[in-house]
XYZ file of C-alpha atoms in Angstrom:
256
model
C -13.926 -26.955 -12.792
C -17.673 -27.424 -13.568
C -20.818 -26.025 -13.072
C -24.454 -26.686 -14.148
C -25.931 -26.273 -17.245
C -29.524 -25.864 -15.458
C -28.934 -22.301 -13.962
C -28.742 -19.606 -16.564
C -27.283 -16.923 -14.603
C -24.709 -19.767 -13.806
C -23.829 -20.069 -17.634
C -24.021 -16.262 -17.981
C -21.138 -15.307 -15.246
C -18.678 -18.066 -16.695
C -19.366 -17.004 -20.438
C -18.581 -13.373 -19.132
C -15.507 -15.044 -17.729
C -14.088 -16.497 -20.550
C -15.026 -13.135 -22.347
C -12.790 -11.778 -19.686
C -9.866 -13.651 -19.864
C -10.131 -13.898 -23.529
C -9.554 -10.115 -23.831
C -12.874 -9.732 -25.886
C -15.920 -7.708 -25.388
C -18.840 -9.778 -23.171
C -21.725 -10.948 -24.933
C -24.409 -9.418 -22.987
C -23.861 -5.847 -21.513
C -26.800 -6.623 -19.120
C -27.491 -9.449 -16.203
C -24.009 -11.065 -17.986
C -21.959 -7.877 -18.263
C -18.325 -7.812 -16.401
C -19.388 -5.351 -13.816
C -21.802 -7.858 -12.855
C -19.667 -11.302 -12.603
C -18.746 -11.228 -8.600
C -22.412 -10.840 -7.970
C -23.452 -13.445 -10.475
C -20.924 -15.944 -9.151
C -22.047 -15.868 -5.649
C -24.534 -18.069 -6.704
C -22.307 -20.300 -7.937
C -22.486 -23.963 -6.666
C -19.090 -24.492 -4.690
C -17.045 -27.244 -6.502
C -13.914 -27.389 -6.452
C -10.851 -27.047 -8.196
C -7.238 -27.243 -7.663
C -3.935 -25.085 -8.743
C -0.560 -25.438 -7.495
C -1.659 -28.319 -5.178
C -4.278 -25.234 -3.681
C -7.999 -26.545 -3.741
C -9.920 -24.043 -4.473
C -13.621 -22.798 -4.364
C -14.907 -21.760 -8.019
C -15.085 -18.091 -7.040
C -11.178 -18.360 -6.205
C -10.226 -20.047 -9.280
C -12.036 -17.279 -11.305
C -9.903 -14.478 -9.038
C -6.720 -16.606 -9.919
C -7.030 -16.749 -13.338
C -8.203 -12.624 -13.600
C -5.033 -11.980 -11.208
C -2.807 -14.247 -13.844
C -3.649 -12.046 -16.218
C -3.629 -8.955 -14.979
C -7.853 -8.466 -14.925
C -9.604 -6.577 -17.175
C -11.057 -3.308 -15.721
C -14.637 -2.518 -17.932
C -17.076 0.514 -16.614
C -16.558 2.247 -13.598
C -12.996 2.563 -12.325
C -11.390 4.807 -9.126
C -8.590 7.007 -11.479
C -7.463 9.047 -8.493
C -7.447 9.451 -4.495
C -7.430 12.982 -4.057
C -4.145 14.070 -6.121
C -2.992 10.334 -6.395
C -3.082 8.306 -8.912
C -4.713 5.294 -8.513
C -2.634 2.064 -10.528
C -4.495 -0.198 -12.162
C -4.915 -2.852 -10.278
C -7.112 -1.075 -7.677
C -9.929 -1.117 -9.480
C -9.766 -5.512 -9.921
C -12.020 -6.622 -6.972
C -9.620 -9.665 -6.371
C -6.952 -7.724 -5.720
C -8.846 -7.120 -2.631
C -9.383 -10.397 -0.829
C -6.054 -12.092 0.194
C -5.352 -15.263 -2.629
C -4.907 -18.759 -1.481
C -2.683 -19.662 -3.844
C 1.155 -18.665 -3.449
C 2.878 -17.283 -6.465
C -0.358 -15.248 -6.945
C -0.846 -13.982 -3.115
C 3.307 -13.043 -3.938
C 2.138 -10.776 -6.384
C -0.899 -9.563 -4.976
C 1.505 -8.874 -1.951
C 4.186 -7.046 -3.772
C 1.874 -4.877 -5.526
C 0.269 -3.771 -2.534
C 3.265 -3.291 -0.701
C 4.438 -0.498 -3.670
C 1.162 1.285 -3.726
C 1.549 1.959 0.452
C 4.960 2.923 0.157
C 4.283 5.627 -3.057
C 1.001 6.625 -1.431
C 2.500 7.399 2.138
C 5.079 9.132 0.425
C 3.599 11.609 -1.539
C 1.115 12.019 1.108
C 3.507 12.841 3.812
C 2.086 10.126 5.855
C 3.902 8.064 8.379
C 1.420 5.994 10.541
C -1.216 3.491 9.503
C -4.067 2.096 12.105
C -5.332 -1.015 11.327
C -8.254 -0.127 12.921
C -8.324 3.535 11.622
C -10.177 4.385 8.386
C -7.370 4.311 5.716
C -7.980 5.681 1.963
C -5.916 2.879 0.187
C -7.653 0.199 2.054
C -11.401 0.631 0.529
C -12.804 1.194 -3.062
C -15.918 3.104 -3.121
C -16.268 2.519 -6.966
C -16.315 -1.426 -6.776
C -17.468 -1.539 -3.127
C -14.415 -3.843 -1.955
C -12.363 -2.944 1.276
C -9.281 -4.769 2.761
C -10.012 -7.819 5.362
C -8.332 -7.100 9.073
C -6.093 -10.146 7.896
C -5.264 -8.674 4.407
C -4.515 -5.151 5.878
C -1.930 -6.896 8.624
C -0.424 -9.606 5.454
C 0.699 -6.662 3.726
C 1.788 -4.239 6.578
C 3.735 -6.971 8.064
C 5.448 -7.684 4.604
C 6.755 -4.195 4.278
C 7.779 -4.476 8.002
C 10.022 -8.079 7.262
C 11.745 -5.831 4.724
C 12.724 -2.966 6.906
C 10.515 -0.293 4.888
C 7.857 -0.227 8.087
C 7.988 -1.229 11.629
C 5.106 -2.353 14.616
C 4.380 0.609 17.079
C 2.748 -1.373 19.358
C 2.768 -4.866 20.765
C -0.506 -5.571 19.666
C 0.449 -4.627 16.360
C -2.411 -2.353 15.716
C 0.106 0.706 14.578
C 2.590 0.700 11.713
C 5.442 2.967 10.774
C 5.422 3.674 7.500
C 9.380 3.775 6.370
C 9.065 4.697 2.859
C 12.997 5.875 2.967
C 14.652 3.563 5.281
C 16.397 5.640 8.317
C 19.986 5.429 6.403
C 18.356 7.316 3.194
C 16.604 9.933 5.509
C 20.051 10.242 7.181
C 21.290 10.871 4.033
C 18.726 13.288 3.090
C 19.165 15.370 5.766
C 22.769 15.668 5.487
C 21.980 16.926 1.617
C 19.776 19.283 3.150
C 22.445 20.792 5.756
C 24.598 21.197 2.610
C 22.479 22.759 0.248
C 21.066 25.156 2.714
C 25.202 26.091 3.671
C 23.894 25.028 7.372
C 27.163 23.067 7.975
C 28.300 23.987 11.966
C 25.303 25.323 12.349
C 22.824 24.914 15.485
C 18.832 24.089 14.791
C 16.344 23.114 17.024
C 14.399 19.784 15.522
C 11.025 21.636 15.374
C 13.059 23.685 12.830
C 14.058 21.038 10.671
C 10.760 19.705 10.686
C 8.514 22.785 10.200
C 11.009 25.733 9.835
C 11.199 27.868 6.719
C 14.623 26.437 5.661
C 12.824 22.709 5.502
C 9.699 24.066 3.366
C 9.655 22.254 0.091
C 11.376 19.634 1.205
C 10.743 15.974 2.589
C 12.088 16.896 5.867
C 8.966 18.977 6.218
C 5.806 17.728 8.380
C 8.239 14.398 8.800
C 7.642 12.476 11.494
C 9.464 13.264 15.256
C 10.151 9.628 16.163
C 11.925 8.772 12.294
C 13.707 11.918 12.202
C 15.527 11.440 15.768
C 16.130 7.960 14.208
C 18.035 9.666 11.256
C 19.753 12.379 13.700
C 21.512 9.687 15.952
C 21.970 7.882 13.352
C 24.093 10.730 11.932
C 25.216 11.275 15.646
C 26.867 7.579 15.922
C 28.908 8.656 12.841
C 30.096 11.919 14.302
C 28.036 14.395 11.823
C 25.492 15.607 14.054
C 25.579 16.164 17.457
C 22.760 16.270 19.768
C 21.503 18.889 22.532
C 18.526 18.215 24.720
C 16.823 21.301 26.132
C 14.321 21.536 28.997
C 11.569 20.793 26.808
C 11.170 18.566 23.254
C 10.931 22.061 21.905
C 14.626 23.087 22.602
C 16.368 20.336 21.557
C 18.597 21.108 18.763
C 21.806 19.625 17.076
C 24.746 20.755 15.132
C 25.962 18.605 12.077
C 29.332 18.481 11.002
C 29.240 17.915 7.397
């Protein structure tokens, strides 16, 4: 990978680079400081360069090598969305723009997959629009948001490994599963025991928002995965199922 000698601000963004990778301090804290480099290598003649049989432009061989080793975060960072804490990686503008290259796109992929799943959990949150503002998705800080195309690469990884699942044909709405429908079965039936509701009768608005559920993950959880979970414990003969005149009577009875 080359560039020219002639431009200075050329020379500046990859001596900040090596600076980078190198794990030391940056020469300049000004026009050549870290926060700076993705602006400074825009201008950046495009040569090329190739990795893994991937050619690349000289702006994606910089974001490979940061990803490889694990970026270097100087100056402003995101620390927290609301109550949750941000990882690491959020505040690397690379991680933001899907990588051409394939063992680094796998772990660009994977970590992106863990950060929706522990978000949407501790955030009680079930559905994700593509098209719908999403926290996770944008960085205020470092002024990077998810493509359309990196937003469904990740969604549809979590949905080939059964932790999420397409709404819609059009694949514009995903269910989040951050416990797969066998662990929320599960967790209901713990539930039924600890609260010495064996043979009992409750209505599912109960279970979802009664006083018995508060405090628990069952609480606020979504209608569609927890009728999932119920005939799921139905097929198995713990639960049984009642439908009332309305979506507000139905109820069921476990046998635990």
């Amino acid at each position: 990978m080359s560039c020219s000698k002639s431009n200075p601000l050329i020379s500046i963004a990859y001596a900040d680079y090596f600076h980078l990778f190198s794990g030391l301090e940056p020469a300049s804290t000004t026009i050549g400081s870290p926060s700076h480099f993705s602006i400074l290598l825009t201008q950046i003649p495009h040569s090329n360069d190739t990795i893994g049989g991937t050619t690349l432009t000289n702006q994606a061989v910089c974001d490979q090598k940061v990803l490889e080793r694990g970026g270097s975060s100087r100056g402003k960072e995101m620390q927290k969305l609301g109550d949750f804490k941000l990882p690491q990686f959020f505040n690397y503008p690379p991680y933001f723009t899907l990588q051409p290259v394939r063992d680094t796109r796998e772990k660009q992929v994977q970590l992106w997959k863990e950060l929706i799943l522990d978000y949407c959990r501790t955030q009680n949150i079930f559905v994700i629009g593509l098209e719908d503002e999403f926290p996770l998705f944008t960085n205020q800080v470092i002024e990077r948001s998810l493509s359309h195309e990196a937003k469904g690469t990740f969604l549809s990884a979590l949905v080939s490994e059964g932790r999420a699942e397409w709404i819609d044909k059009g694949h514009k709405k995903c269910l989040i599963l951050w416990h797969r429908i066998q662990d929320w079965a599960d967790i209901i039936l713990r539930f039924v025991k600890e609260t010495g509701l064996e043979e009992s009768v409750m209505t599912i608005e109960e279970i979802r928002s009664g006083i018995e559920s508060r405090g628990t993950e069952l609480h606020g959880m979504d209608r569609t995965v927890l009728m999932r979970a119920l005939r799921l414990l139905e097929q198995k003969g713990k639960a049984a199922i009642f439908k009332g005149s309305s979506a507000d009577d139905e109820g069921v009875k476990f046998s635990v």
